[in-house]
Coordinates of C-alpha atoms in Angstrom, one line a residue:
X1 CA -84.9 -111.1 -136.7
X2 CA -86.4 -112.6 -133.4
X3 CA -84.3 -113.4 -130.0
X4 CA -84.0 -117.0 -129.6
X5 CA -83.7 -117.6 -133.2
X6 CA -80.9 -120.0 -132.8
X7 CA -83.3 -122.3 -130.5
X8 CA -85.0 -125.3 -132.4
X9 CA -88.7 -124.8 -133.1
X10 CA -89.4 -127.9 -130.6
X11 CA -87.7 -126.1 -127.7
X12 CA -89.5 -122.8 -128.4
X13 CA -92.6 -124.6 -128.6
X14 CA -91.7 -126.1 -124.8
X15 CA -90.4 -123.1 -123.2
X16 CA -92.8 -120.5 -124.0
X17 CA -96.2 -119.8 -123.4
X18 CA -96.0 -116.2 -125.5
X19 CA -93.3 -116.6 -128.6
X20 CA -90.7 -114.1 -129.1
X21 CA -91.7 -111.9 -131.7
X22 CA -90.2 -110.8 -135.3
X23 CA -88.6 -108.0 -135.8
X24 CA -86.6 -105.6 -138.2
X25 CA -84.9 -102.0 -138.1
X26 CA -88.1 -100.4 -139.2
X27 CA -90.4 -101.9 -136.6
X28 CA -91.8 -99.1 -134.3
X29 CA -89.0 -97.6 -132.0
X30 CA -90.7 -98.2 -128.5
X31 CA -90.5 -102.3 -129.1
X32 CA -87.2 -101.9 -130.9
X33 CA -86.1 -100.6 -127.9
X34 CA -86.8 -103.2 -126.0
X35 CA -85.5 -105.7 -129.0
X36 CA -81.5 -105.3 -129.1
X37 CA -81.1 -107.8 -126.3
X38 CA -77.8 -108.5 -125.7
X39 CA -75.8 -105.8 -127.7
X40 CA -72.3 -107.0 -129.0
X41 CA -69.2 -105.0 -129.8
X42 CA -66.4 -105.2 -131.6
X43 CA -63.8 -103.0 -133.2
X44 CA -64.1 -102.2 -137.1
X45 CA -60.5 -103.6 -137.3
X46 CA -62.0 -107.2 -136.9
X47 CA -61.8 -108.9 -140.0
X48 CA -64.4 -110.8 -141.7
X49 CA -67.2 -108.8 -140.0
X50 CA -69.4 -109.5 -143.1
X51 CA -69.3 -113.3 -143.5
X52 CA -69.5 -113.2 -139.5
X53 CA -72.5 -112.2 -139.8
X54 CA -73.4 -113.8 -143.1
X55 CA -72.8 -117.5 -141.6
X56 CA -74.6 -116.1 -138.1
X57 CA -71.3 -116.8 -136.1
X58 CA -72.7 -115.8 -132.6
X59 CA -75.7 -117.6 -132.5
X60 CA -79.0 -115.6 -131.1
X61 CA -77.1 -112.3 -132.3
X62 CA -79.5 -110.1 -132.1
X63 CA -77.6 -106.7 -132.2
X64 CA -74.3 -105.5 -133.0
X65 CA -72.1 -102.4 -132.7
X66 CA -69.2 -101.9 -135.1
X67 CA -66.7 -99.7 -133.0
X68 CA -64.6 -96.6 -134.1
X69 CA -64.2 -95.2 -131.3
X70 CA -62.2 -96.7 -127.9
X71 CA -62.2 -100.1 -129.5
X72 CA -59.2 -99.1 -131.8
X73 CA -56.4 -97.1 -131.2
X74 CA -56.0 -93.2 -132.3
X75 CA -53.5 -94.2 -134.8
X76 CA -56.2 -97.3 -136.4
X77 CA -59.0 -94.2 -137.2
X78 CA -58.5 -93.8 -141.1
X79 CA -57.7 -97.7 -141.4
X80 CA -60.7 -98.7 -139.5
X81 CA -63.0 -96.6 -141.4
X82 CA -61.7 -97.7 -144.6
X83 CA -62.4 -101.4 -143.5
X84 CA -66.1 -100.3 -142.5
X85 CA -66.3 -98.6 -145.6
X86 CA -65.1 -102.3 -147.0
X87 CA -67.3 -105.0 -144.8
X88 CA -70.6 -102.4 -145.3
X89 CA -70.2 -103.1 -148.8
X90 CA -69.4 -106.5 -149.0
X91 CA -72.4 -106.9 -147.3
X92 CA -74.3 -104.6 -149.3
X93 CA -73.1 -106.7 -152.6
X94 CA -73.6 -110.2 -150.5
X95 CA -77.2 -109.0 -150.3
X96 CA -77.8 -107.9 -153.7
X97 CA -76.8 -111.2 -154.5
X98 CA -79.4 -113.3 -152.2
X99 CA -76.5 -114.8 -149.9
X100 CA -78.7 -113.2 -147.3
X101 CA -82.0 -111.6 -146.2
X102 CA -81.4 -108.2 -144.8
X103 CA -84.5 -109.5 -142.1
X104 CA -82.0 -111.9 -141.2
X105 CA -79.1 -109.9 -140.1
X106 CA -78.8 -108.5 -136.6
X107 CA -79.6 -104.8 -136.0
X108 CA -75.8 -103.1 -136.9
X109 CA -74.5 -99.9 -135.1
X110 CA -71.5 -98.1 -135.4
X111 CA -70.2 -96.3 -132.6
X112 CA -68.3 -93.1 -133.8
X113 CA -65.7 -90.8 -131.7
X114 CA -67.2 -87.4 -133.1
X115 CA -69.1 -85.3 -135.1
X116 CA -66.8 -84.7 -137.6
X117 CA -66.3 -88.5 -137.9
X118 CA -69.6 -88.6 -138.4
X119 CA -69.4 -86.1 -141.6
X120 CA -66.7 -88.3 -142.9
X121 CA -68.6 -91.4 -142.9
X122 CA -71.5 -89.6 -144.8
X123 CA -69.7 -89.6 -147.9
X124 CA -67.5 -92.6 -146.9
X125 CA -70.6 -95.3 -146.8
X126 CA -73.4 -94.1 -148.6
X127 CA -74.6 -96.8 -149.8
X128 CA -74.0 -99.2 -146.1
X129 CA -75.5 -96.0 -144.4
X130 CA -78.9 -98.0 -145.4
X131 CA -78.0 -101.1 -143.4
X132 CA -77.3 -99.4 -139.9
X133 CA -79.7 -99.2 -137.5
X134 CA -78.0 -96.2 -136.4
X135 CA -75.1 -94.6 -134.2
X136 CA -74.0 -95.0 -131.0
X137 CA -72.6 -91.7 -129.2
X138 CA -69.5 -92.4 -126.4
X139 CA -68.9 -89.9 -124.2
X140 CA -72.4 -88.0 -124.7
X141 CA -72.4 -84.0 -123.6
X142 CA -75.5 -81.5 -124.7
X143 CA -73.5 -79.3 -126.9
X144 CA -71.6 -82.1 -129.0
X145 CA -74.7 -84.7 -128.7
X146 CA -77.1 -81.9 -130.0
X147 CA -75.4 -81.7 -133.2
X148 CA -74.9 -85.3 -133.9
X149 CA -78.6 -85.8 -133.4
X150 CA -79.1 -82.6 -135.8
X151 CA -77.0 -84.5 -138.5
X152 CA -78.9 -88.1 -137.9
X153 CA -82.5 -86.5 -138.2
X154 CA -80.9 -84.6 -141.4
X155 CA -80.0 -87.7 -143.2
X156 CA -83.0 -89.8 -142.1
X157 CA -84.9 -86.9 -144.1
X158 CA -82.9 -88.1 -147.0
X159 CA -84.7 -91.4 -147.0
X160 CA -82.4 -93.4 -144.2
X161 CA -83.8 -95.0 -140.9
X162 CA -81.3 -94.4 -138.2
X163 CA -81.4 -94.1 -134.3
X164 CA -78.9 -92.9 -131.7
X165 CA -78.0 -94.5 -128.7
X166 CA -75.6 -91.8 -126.4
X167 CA -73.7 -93.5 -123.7
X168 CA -73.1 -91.3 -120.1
X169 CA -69.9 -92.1 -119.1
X170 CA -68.4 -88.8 -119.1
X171 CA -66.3 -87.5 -115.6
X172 CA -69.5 -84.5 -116.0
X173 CA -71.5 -87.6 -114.9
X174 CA -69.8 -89.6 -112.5
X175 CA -68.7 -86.2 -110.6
X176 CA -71.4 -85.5 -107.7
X177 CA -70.7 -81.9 -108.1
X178 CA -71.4 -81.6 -111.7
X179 CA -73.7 -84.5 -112.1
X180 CA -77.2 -83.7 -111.7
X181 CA -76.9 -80.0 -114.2
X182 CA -74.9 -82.3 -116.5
X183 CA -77.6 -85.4 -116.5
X184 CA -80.6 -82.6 -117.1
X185 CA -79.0 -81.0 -119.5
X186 CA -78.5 -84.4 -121.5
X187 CA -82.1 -85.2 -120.7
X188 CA -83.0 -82.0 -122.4
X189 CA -81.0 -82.4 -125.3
X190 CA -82.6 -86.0 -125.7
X191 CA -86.2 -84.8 -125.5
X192 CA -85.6 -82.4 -128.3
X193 CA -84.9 -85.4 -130.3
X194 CA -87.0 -87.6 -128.5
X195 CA -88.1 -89.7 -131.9
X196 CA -84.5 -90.6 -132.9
X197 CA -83.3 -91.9 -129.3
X198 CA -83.5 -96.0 -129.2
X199 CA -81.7 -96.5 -126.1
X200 CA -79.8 -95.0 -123.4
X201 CA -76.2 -96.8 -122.3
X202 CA -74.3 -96.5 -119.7
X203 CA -70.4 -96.9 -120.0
X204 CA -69.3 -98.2 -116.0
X205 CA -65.8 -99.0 -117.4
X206 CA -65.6 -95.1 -118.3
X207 CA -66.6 -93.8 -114.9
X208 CA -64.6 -96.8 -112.9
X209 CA -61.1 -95.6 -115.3
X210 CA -61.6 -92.7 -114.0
X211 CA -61.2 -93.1 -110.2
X212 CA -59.0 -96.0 -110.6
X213 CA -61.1 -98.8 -110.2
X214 CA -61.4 -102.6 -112.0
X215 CA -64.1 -104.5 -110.7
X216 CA -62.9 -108.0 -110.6
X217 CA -65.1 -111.2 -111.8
X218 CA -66.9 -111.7 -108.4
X219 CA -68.3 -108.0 -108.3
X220 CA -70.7 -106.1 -110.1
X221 CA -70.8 -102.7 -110.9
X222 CA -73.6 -102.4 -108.2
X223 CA -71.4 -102.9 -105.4
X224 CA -68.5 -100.5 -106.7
X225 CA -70.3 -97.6 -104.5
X226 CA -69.5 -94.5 -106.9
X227 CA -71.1 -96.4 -110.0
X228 CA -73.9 -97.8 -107.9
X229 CA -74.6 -93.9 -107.1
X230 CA -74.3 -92.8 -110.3
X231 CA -76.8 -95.6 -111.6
X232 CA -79.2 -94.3 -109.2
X233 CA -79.1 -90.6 -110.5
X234 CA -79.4 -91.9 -114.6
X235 CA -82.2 -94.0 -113.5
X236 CA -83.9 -91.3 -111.2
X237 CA -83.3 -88.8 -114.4
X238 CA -84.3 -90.7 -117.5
X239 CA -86.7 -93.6 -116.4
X240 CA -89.1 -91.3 -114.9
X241 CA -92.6 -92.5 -116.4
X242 CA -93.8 -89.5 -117.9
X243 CA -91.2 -89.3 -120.8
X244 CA -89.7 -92.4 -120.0
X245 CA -86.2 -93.8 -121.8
X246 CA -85.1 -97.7 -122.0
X247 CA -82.0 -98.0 -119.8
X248 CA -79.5 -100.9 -121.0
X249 CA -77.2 -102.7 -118.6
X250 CA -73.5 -101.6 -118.8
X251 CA -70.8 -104.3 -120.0
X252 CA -69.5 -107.0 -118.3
X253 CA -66.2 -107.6 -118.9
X254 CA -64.9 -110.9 -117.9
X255 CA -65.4 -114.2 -120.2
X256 CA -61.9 -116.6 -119.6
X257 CA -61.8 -119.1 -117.0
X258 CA -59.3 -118.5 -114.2
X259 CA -59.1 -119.9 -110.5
X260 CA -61.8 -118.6 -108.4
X261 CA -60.7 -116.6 -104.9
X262 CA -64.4 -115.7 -103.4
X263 CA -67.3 -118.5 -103.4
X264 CA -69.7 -118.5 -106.0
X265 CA -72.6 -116.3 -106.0
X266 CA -75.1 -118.5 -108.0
X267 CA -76.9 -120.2 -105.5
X268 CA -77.3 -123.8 -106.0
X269 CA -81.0 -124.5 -105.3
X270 CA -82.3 -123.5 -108.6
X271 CA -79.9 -125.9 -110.2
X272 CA -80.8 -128.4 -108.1
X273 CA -84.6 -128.2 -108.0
X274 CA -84.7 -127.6 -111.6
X275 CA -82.1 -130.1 -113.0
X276 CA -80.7 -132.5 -110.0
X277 CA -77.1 -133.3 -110.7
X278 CA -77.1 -132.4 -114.5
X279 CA -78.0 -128.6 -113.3
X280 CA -75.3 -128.4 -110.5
X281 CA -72.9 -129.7 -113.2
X282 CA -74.3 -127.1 -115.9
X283 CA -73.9 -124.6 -112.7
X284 CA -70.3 -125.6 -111.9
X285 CA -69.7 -124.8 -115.9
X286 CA -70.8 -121.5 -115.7
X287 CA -68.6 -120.7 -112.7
X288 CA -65.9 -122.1 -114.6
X289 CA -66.5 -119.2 -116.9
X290 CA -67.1 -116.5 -114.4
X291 CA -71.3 -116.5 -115.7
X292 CA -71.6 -116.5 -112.1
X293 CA -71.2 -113.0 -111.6
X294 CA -72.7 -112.1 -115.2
X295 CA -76.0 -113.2 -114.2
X296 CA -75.7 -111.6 -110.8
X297 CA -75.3 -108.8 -112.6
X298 CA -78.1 -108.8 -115.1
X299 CA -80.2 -109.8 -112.6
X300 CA -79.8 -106.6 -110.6
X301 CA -79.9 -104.5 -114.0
X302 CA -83.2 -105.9 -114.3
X303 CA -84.5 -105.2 -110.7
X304 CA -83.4 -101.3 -111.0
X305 CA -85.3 -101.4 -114.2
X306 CA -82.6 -101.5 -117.2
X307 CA -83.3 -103.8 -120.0
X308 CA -80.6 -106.2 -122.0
X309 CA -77.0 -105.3 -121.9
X310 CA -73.8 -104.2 -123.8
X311 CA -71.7 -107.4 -124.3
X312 CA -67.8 -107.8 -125.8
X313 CA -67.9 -111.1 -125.8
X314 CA -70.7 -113.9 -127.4
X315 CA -70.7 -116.3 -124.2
X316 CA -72.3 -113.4 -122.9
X317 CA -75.9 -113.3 -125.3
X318 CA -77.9 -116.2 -124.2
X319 CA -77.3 -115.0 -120.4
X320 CA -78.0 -111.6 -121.0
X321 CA -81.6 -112.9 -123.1
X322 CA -82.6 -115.7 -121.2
X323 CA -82.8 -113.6 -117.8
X324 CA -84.6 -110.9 -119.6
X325 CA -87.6 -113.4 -120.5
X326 CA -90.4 -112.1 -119.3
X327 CA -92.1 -114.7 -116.7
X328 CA -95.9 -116.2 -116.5
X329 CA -96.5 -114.9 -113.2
X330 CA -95.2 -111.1 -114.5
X331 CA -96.8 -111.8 -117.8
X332 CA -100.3 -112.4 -116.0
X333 CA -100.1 -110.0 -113.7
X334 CA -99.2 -107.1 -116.3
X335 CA -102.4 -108.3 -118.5
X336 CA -104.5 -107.9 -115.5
X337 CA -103.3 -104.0 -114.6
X338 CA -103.3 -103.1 -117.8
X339 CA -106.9 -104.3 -118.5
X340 CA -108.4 -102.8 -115.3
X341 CA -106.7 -99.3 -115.8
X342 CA -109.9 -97.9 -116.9
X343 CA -110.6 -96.6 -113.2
X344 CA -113.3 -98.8 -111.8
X345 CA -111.0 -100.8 -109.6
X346 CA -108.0 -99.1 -107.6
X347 CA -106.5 -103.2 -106.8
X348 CA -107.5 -106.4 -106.8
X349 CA -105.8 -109.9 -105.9
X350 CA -103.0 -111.2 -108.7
X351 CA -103.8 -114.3 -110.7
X352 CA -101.4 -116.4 -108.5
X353 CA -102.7 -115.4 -105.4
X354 CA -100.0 -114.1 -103.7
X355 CA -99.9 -110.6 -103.6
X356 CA -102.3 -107.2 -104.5
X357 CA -101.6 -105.7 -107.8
X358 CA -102.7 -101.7 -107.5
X359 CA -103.5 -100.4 -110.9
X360 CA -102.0 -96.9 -110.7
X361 CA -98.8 -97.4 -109.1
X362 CA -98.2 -100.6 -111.1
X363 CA -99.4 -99.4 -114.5
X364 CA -96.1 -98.0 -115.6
X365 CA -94.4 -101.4 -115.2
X366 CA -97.4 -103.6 -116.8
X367 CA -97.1 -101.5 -119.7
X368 CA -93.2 -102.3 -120.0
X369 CA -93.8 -105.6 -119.5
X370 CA -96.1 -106.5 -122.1
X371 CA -93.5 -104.1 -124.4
X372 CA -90.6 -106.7 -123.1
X373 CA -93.0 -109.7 -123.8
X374 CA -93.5 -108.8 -127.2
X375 CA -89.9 -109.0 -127.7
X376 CA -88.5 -111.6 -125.2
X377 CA -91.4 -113.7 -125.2
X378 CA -93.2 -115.3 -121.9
X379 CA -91.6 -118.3 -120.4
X380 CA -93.9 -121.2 -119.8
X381 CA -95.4 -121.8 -116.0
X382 CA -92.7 -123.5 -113.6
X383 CA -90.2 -122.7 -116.6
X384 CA -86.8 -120.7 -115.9
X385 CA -84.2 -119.1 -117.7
X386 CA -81.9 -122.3 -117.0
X387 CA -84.5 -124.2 -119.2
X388 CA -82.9 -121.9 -121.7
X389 CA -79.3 -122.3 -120.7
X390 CA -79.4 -126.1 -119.6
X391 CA -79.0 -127.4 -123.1
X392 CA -75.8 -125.2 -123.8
X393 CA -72.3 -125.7 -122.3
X394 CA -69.3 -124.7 -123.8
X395 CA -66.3 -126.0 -125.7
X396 CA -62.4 -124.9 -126.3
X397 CA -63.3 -121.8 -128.1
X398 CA -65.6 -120.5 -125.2
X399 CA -68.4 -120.1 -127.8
X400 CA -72.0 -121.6 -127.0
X401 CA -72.6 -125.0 -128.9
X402 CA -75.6 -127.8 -128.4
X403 CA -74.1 -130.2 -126.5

């Protein structure tokens, strides 16, 4: 697996200096981490999940969470599981018959509503249990979390490779009163099992439901105050450098095109410089599917330090990937801090010329973003993400086709 596998050789080639890299579920957990990009969902209920992934429907799929929990309605629970039960092995079987390289198929999670669901699907997929990357965890508290990691590390000592991912979007988090106990104790809970952890997530939809709130398509969660405090406390808590967790965006939640009521917030000079009139038109196309506010949003996931994103819809993967590229100038400058940390220099000019890289302060973030570039790749010099979306537009059935 690699991001950007859906790009032609030739475009790769012109676009990056440094090549995404390969990957697979048992490459080492710090760049897996990093490697899940833009993380689809979808409910277990979907049909066809299997040859979906078979014929690489969602192009540049790089990760994918099969959902059992808030995805499906209480009364779906047995049905859904039986149809996991089904598309795991269909899969399994389409394998055994060389239809498919496992290599090829996006990292798969499933996202269960409990331990005891978790129990079930023990003896319920056995044999699909070896194609999951792992489980994500809604709704994440110490006491119920510390038992589902128990259970994961038991059956990965049974010969399985699995991860958890625990999403924070319980009313314990959001709460002011309760937050900062609840967040350590979590943070305790995930040190303990520190080796099985691949990513933490953060569910805004959760905490917004539960004062009320709906951001609409021209707002991110960054300007819904409450979340935006909340961020701040998960990022102060489990970002911290010393044992350090990789933060993923929350999910965006709008893909349909409907008439706008605030101005766009994609400026238009990069389109312009960049492409001339073709790039305004490509940038008028992604207002006419509310992108606008998507890549607002990723971009300020990436300045508070969160990597990739949970998506529910596939417009939303080459966004999400492109803006996580890793640029020249970053690139450079990482190499450079890294390489001096041995403590004969304290900072010296960057590469570019335009600003002092200090070793020790800026360490923690080379090292991250050599980790990202082994993963994202490094965009050529002068080279943006809308090199990587200008050649992509969209038709009737709002998925992402060559033009």
């Amino acid at each position: 697996m690699r991001l950007f596998s859906d790009l032609p050789d030739e475009k790769i080639n012109q676009v990056f200096y440094k090549k995404p890299g390969h990957f697979n579920k048992r490459s080492g957990r710090e760049l897996l981490a990093y490697a899940l990009g833009a993380t689809l969902y979808m409910p277990a209920t979907r049909p066809h999940i299997h040859q979906d992934l078979l014929s690489k429907k969602h192009a540049g799929l790089t990760s994918m969470v099969i959902c059992l929990e808030d995805a499906i309605g209480d009364d779906e629970v047995e049905q859904a599981e039986d149809l996991l039960s089904l598309e795991l092995e269909n899969l399994r079987s389409d394998l055994a018959k060389g239809l498919c390289e496992e290599e090829d198929l996006p990292l798969l999670f499933v996202r269960i509503r409990s331990y005891d669901q978790l129990i079930r699907l023990k003896s319920r997929i056995p044999n699909g249990m070896h194609l999951l990357t792992g489980f994500v965890l809604p709704k994440f508290s110490p006491a119920e979390g510390c038992k589902i990691l128990t259970e994961i590390e038991r059956l990965n000592s049974y010969g399985y490779c699995l991860y958890a991912m625990p999403i924070l979007e319980t009313k314990e988090i959001i709460q002011k009163e309760t937050r900062l106990d609840e967040l350590i104790g979590i943070k305790k809970v995930l040190d303990q099992y520190s080796d099985l952890i691949l990513n933490v997530r953060i569910g805004a939809t959760d905490f917004s439901g539960l004062y009320g709130i709906r951001r609409n398509s021209d707002t991110t969660v960054y300007d819904i105050a409450v979340i935006r405090d909340c961020i701040s406390d998960i990022i102060n808590i489990f970002l911290r450098a010393d044992q350090p967790y990789v933060i993923s965006g929350p999910v965006w939640e709008y893909f349909s095109s409907k008439e706008r009521l605030l101005k766009p917030q994609i400026r238009q000079t990069p389109f312009r410089e960049r492409l001339g009139q073709d790039g305004l038109k490509m940038r008028t196309d992604l207002i006419d599917r509310h992108m606008d506010g998507l890549i607002r949003e990723i971009a300020m996931d990436i300045s508070n330090g969160l990597t990739g994103k949970t998506i529910i819809h596939p417009t939303h993967i080459k966004p999400v990937q492109a803006l996580n590229t890793v640029t020249l100038e970053e690139y450079l400058d990482a190499q450079s801090i890294a390489g001096q940390a041995g403590g004969k220099i304290g900072v010296m000019k960057s590469d570019y010329q335009n600003k002092m890289n200090e070793i020790k302060p800026h360490l923690y973030w080379a090292k991250k973003i050599l980790l990202k570039s082994e993963v994202y790749g490094v965009l050529q010099d002068e080279i943006t993400y809308i090199d990587l979306l200008k050649n992509e537009t969209f038709n009737s059935d709002t998925q992402l086709v060559n033009r």
